[in-house]
Short mmCIF file of N, CA and C in Angstrom, two decimals:
data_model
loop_
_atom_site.label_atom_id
_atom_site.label_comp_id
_atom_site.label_asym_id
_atom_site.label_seq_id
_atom_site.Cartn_x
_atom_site.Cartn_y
_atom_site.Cartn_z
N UNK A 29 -21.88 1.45 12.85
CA UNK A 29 -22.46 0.16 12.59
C UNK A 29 -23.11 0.19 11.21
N UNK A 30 -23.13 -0.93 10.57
CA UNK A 30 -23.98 -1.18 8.84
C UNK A 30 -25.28 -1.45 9.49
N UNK A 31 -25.65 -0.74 7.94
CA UNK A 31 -27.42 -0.87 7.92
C UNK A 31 -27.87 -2.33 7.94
N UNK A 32 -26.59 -3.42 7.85
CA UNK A 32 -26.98 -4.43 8.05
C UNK A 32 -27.23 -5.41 9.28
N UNK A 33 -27.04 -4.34 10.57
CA UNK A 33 -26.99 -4.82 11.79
C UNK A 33 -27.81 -4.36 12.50
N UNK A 34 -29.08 -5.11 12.89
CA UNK A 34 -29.79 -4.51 13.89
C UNK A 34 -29.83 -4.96 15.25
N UNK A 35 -29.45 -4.00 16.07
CA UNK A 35 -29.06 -4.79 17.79
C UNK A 35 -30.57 -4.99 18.01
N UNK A 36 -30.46 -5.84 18.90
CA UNK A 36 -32.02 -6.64 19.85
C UNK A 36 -31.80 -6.58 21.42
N UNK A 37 -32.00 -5.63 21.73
CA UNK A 37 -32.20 -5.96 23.24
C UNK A 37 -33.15 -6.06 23.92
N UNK A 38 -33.62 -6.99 24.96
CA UNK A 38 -35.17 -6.92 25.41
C UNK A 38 -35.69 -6.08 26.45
N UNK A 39 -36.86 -5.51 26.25
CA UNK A 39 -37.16 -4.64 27.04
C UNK A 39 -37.13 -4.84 28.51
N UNK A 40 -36.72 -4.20 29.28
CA UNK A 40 -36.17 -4.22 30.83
C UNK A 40 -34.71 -4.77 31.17
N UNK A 41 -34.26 -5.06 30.05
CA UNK A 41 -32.81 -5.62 30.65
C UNK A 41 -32.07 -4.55 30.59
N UNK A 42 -30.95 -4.99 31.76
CA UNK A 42 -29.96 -3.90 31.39
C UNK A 42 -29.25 -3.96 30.83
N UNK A 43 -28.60 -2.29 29.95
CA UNK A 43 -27.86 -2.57 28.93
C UNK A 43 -26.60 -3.36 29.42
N UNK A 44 -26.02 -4.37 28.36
CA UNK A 44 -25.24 -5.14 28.19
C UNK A 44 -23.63 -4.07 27.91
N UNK A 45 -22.52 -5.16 28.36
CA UNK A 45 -21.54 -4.15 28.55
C UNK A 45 -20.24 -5.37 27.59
N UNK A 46 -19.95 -4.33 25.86
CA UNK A 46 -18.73 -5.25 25.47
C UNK A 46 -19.61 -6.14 24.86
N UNK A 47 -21.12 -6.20 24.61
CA UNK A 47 -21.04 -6.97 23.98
C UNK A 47 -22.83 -6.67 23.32
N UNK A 48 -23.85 -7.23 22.24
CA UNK A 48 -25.04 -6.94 22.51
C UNK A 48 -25.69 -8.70 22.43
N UNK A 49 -26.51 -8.43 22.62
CA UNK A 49 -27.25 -9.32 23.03
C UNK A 49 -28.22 -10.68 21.84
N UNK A 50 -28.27 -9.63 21.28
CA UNK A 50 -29.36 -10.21 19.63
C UNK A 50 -28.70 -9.59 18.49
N UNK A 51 -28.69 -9.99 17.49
CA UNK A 51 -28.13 -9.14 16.55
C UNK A 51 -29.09 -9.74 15.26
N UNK A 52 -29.73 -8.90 14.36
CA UNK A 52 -30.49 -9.29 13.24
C UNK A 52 -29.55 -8.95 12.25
N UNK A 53 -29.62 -9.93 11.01
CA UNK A 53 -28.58 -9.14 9.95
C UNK A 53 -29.06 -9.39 8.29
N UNK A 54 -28.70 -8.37 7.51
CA UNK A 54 -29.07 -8.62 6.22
C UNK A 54 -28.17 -8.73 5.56
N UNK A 55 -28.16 -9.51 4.45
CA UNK A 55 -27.15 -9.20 3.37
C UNK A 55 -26.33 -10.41 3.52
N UNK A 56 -25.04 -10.65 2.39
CA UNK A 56 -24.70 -12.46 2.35
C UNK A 56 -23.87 -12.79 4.05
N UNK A 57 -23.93 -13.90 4.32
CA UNK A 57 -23.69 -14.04 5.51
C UNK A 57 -21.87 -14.41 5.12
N UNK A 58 -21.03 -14.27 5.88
CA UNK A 58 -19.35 -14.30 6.39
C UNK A 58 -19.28 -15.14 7.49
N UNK A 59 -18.63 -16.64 7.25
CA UNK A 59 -18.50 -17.02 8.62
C UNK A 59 -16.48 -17.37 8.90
N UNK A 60 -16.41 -16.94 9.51
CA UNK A 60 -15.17 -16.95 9.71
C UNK A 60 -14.26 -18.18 10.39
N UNK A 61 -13.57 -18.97 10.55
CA UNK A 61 -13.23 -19.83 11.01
C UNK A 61 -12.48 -19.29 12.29
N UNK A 62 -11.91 -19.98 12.89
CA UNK A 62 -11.48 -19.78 14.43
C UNK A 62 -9.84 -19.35 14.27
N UNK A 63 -10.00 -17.59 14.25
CA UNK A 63 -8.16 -17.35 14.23
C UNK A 63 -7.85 -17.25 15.60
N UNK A 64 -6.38 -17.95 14.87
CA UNK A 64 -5.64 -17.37 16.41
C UNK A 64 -4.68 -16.37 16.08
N UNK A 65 -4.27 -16.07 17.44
CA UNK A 65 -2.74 -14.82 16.88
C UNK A 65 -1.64 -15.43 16.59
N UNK A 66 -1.49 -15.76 15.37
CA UNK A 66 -0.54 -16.29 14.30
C UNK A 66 0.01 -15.33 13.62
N UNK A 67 1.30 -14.66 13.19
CA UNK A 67 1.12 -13.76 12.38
C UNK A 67 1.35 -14.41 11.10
N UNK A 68 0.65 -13.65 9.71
CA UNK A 68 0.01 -14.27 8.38
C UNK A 68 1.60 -14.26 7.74
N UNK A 69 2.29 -13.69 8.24
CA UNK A 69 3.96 -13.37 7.24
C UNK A 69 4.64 -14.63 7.75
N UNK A 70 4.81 -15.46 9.00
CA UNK A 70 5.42 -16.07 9.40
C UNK A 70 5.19 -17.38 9.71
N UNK A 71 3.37 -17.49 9.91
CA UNK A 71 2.88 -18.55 10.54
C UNK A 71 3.00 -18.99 11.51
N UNK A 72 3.35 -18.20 12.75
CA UNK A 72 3.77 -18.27 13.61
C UNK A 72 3.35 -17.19 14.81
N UNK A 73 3.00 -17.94 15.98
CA UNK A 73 2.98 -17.15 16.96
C UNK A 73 4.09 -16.28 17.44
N UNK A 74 4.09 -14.81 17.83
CA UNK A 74 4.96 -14.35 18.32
C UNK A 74 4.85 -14.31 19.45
N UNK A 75 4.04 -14.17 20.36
CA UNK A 75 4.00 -13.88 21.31
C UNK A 75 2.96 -15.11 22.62
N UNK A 76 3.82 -14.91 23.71
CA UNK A 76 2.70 -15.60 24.62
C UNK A 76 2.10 -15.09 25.61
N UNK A 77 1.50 -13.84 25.13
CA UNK A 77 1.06 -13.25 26.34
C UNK A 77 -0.60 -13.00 25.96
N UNK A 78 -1.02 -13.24 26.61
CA UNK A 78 -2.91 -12.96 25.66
C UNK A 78 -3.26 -12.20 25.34
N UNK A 79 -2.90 -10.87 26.00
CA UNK A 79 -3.75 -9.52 25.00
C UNK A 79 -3.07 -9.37 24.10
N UNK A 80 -1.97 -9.86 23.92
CA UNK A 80 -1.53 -9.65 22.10
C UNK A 80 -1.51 -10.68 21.30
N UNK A 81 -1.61 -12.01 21.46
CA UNK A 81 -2.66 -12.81 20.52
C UNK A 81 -4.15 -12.08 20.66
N UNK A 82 -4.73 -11.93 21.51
CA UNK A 82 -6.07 -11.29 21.37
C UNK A 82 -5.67 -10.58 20.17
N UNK A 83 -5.20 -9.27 20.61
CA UNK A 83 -4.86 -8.40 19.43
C UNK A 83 -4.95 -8.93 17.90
N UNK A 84 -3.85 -9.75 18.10
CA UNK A 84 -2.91 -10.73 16.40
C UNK A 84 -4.09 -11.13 16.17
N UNK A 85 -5.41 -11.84 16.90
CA UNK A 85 -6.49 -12.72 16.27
C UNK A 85 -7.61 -11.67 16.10
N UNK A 86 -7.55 -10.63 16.81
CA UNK A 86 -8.48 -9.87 15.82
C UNK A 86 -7.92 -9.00 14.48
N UNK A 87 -6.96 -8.90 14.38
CA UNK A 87 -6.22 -8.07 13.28
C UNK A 87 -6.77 -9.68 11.95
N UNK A 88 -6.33 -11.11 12.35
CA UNK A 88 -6.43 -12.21 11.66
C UNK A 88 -7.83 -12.06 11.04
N UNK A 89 -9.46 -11.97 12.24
CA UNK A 89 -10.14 -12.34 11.82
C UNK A 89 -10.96 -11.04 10.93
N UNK A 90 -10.44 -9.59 11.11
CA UNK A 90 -10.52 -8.61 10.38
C UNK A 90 -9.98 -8.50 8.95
N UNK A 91 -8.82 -9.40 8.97
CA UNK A 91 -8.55 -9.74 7.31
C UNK A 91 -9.04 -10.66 6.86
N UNK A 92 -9.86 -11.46 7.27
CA UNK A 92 -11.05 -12.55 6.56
C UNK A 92 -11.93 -11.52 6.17
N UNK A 93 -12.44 -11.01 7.03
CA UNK A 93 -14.06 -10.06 6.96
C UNK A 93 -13.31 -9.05 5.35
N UNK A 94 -12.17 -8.16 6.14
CA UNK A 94 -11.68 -7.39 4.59
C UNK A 94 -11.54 -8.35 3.12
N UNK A 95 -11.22 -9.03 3.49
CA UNK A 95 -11.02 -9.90 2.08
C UNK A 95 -12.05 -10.32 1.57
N UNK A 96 -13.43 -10.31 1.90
CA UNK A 96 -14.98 -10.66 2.04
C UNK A 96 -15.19 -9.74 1.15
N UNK A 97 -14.54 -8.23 1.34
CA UNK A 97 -15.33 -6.94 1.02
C UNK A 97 -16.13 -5.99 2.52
N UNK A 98 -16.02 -6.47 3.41
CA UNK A 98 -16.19 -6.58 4.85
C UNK A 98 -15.36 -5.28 5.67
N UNK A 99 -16.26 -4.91 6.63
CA UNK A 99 -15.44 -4.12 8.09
C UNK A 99 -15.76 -4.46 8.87
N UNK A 100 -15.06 -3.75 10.11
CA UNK A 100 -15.01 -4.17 11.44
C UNK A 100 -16.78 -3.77 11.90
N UNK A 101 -17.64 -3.28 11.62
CA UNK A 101 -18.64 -3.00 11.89
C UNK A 101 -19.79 -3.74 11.29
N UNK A 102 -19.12 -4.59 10.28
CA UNK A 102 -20.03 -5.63 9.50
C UNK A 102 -20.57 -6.86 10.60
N UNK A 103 -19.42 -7.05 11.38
CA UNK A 103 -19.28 -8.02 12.16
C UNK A 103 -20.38 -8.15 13.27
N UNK A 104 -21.30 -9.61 12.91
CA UNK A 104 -22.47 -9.31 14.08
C UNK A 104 -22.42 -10.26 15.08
N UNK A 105 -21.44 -11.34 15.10
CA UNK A 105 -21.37 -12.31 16.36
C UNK A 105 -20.21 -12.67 16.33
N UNK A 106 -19.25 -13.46 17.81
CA UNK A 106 -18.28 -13.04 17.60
C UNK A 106 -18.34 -14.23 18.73
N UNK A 107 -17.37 -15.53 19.19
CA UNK A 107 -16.81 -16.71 19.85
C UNK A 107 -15.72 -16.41 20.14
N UNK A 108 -15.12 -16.22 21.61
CA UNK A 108 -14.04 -16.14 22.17
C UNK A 108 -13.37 -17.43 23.03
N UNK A 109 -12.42 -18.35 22.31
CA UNK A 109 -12.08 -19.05 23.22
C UNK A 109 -10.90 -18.95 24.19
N UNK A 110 -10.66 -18.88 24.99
CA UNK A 110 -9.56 -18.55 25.60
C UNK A 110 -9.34 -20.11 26.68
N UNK A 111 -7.66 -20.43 26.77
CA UNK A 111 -7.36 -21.14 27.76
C UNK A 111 -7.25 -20.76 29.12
N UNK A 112 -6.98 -19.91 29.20
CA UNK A 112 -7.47 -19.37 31.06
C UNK A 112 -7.89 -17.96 31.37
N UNK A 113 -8.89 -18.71 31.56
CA UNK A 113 -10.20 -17.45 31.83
C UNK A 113 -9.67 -16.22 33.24
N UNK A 114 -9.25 -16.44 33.90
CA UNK A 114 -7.95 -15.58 34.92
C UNK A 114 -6.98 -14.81 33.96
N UNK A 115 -6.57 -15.62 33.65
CA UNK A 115 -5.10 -14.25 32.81
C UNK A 115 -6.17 -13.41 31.57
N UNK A 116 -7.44 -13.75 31.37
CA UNK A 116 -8.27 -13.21 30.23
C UNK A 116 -8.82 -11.82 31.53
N UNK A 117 -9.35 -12.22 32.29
CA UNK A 117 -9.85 -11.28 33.39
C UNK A 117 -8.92 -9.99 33.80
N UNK A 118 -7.52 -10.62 33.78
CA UNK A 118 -6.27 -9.86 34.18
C UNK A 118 -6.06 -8.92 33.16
N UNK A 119 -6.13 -9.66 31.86
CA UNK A 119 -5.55 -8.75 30.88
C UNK A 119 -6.84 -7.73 30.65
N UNK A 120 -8.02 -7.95 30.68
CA UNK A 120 -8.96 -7.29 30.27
C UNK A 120 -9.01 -5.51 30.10
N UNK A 121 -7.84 -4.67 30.58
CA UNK A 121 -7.87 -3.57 30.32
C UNK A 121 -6.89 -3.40 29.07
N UNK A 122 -5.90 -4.63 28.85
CA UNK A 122 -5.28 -4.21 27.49
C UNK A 122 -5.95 -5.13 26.16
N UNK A 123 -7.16 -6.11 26.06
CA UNK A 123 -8.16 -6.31 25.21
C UNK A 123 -8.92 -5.41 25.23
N UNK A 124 -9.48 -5.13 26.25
CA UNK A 124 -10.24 -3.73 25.99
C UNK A 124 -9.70 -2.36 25.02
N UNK A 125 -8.40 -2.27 25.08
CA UNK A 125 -8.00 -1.32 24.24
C UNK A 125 -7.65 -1.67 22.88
N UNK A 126 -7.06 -2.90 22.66
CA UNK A 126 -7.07 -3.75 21.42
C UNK A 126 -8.30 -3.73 20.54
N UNK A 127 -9.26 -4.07 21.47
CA UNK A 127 -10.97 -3.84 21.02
C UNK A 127 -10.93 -2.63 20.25
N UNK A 128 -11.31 -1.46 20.96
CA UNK A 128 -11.38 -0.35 20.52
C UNK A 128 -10.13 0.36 19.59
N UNK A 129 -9.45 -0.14 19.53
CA UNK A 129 -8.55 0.26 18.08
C UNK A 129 -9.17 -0.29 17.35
N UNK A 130 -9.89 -1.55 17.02
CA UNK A 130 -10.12 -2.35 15.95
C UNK A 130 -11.69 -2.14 15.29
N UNK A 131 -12.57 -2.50 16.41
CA UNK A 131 -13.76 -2.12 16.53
C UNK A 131 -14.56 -0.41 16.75
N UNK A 132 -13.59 -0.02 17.58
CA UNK A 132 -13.99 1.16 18.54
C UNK A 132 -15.07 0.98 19.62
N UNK A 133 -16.65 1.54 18.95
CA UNK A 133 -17.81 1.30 19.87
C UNK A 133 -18.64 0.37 19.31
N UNK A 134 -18.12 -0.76 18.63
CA UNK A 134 -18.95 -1.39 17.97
C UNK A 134 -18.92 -3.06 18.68
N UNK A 135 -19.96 -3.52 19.21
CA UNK A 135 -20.04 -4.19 20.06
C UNK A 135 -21.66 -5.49 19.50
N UNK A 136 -20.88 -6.93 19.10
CA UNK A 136 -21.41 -7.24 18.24
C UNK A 136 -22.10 -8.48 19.26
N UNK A 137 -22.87 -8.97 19.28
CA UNK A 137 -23.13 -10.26 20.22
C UNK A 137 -21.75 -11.16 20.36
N UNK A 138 -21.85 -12.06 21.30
CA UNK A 138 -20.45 -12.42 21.98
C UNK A 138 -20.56 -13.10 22.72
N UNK A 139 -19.71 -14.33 22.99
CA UNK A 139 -20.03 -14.87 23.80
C UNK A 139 -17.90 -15.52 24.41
N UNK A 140 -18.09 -15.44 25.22
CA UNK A 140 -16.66 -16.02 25.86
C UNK A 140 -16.82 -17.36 26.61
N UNK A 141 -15.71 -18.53 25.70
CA UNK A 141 -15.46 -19.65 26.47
C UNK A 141 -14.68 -20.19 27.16
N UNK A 142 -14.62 -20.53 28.27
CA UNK A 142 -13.14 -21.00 28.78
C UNK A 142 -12.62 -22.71 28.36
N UNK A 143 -11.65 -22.76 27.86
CA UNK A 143 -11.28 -24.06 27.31
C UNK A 143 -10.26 -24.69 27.76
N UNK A 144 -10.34 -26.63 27.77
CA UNK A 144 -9.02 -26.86 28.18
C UNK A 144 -7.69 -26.60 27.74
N UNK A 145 -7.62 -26.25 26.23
CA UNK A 145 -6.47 -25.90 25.04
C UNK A 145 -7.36 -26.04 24.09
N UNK A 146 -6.30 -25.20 22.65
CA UNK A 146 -6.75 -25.09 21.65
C UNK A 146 -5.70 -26.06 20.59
N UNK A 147 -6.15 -26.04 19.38
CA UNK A 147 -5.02 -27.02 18.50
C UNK A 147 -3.84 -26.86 18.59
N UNK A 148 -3.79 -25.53 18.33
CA UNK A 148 -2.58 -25.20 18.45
C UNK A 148 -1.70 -24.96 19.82
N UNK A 149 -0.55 -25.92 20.19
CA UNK A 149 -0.44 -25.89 21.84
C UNK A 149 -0.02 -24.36 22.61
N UNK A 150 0.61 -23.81 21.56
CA UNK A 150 1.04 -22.14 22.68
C UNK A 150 -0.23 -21.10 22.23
N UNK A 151 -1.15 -21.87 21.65
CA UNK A 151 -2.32 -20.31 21.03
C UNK A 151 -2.74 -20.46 22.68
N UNK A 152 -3.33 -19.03 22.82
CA UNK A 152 -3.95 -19.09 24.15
C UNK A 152 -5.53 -18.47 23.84
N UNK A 153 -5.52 -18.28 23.03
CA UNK A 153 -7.21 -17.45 22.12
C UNK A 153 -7.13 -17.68 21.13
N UNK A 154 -8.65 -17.96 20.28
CA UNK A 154 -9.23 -18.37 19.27
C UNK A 154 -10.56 -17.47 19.04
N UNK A 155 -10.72 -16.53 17.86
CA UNK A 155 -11.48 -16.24 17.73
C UNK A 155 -12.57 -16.65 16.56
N UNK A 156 -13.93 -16.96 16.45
CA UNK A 156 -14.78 -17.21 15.40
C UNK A 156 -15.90 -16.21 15.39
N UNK A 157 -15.79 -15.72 14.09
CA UNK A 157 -16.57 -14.65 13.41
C UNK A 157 -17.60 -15.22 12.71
N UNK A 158 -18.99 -14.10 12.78
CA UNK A 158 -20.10 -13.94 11.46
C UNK A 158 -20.12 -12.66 11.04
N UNK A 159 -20.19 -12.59 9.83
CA UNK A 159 -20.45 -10.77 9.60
C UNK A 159 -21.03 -10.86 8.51
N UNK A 160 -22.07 -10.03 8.37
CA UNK A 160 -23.09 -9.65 7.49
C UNK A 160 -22.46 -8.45 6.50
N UNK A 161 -22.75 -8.84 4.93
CA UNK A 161 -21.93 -8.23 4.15
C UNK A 161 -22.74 -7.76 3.10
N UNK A 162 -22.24 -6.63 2.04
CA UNK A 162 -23.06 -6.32 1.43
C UNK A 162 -23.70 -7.42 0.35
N UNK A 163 -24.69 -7.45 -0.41
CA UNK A 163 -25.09 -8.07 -1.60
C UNK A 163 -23.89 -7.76 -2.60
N UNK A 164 -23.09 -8.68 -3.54
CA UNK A 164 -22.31 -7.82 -4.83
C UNK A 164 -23.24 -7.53 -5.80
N UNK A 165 -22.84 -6.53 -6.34
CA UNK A 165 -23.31 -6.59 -7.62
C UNK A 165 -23.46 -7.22 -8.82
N UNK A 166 -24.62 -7.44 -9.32
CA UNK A 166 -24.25 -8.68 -10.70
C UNK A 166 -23.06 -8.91 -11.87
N UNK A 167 -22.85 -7.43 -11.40
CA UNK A 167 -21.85 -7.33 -12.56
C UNK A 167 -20.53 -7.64 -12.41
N UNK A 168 -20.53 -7.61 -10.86
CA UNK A 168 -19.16 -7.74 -9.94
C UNK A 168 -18.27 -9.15 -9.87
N UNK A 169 -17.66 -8.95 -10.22
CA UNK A 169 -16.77 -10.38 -9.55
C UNK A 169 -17.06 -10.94 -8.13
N UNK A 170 -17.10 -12.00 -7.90
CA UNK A 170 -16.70 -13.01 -6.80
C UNK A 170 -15.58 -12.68 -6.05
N UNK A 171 -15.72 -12.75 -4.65
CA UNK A 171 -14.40 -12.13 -3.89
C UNK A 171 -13.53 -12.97 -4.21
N UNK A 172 -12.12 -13.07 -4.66
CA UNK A 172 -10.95 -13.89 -5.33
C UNK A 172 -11.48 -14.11 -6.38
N UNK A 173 -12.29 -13.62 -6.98
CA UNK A 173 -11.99 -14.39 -8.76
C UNK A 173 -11.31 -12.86 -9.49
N UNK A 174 -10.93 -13.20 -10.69
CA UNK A 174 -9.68 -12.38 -11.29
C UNK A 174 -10.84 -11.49 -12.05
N UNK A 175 -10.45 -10.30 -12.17
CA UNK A 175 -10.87 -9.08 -12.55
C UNK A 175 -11.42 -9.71 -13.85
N UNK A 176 -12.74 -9.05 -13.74
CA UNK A 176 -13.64 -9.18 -15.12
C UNK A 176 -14.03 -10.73 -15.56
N UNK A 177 -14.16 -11.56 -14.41
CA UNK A 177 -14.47 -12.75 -14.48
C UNK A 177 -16.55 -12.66 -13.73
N UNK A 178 -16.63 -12.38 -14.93
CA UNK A 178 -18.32 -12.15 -15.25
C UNK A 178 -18.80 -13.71 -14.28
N UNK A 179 -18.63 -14.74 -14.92
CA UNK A 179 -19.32 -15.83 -14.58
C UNK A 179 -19.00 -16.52 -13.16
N UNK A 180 -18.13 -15.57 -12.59
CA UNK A 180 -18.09 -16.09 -11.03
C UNK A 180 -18.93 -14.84 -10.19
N UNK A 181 -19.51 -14.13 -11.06
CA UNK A 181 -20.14 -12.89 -10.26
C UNK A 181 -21.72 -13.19 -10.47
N UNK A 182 -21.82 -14.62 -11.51
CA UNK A 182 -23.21 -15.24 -10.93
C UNK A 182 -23.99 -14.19 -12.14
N UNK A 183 -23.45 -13.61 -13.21
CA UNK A 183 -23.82 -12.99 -14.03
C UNK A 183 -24.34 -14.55 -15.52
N UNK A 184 -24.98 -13.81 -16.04
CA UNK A 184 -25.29 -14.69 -17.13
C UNK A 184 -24.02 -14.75 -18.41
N UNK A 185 -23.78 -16.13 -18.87
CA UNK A 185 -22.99 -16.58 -19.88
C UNK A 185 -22.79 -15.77 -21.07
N UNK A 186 -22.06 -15.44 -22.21
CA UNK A 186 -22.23 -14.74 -22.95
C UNK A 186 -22.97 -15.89 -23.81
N UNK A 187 -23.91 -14.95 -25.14
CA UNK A 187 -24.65 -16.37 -25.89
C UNK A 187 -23.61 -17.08 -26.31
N UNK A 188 -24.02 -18.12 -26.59
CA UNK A 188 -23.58 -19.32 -27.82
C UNK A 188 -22.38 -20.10 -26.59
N UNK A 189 -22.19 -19.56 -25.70
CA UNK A 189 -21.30 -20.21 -24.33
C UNK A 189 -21.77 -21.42 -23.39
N UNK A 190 -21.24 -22.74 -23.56
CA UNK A 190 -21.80 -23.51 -23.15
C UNK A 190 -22.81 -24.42 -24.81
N UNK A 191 -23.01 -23.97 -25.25
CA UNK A 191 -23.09 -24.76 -26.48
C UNK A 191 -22.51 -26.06 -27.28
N UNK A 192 -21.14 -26.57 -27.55
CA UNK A 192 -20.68 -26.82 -27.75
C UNK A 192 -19.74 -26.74 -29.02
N UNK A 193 -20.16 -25.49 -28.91
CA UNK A 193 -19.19 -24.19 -30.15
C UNK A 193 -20.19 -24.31 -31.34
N UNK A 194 -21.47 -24.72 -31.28
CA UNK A 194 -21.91 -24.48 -32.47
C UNK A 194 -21.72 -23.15 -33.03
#
């Protein structure tokens, strides 16, 4: 887990299982929009079985967080929607292992919804992410801006820039 995640659990409860309870976090916040298991090469679902969209949508919402600058351990809250909460129950020993390839023991607050459908008519899970990420450096670029692009890294102008060429 990052130094940017501090679990909260309250005293006398019991520990929580798959998931924690509170999560405190430092550093710029990541919010992720709601993937499904689409694969990114095709746009397209392959599959209709749920633990492997599960799978496809956490591999999805792990390449948001990576593209952030982000890991799987950055990640401090986590929205599961699923269309039927039964075949989610059923599958639960092959998400569970999906989990732990991805995550391992890292278990971020969570919450699971059961829904009538999602936008997309054959997605059967939707996942939405937060993950707490490092500060960049001043000197650093902006995640997507092009190498050595100072002024998207929130760095100061070079002089006489912004002047109007005097």
């Amino acid at each position: 887990m990052s130094g940017r995640l501090e679990i909260v659990e309250p005293p006398g409860w019991p520990a929580p299982r798959g998931y924690a309870n509170g999560v405190v976090t430092r550093g710029r916040t990541l919010h992720v929009a709601g993937q499904i298991g689409w694969d990114a090469a095709s746009g397209q679902l392959r599959s209709d079985d749920l633990a492997e969209q599960f799978a496809q949508a956490l591999d999805n919402v792990l390449a948001v967080v990576a593209a952030a600058g982000g890991a799987p351990g950055d990640v401090a809250r986590m929205t599961v929607y699923v269309t039927d909460l039964e075949a989610y129950r059923s599958a639960r020993r092959a998400i569970g292992a999906a989990w732990r390839a991805r995550f391992g023991e890292h278990f971020p607050a969570m919450a699971l919804v059961g829904v009538a459908g999602l936008v997309e008519p054959r997605a059967l899970v939707e996942i939405e992410a937060v993950a707490a990420l490092d500060a960049p450096a001043l000197d650093a670029p902006a995640p997507g801006a092009p190498p050595g692009d100072a002024a998207a890294a929130g760095a100061a102008p070079p002089p006489g820039a912004g002047e109007g060429g005097r």
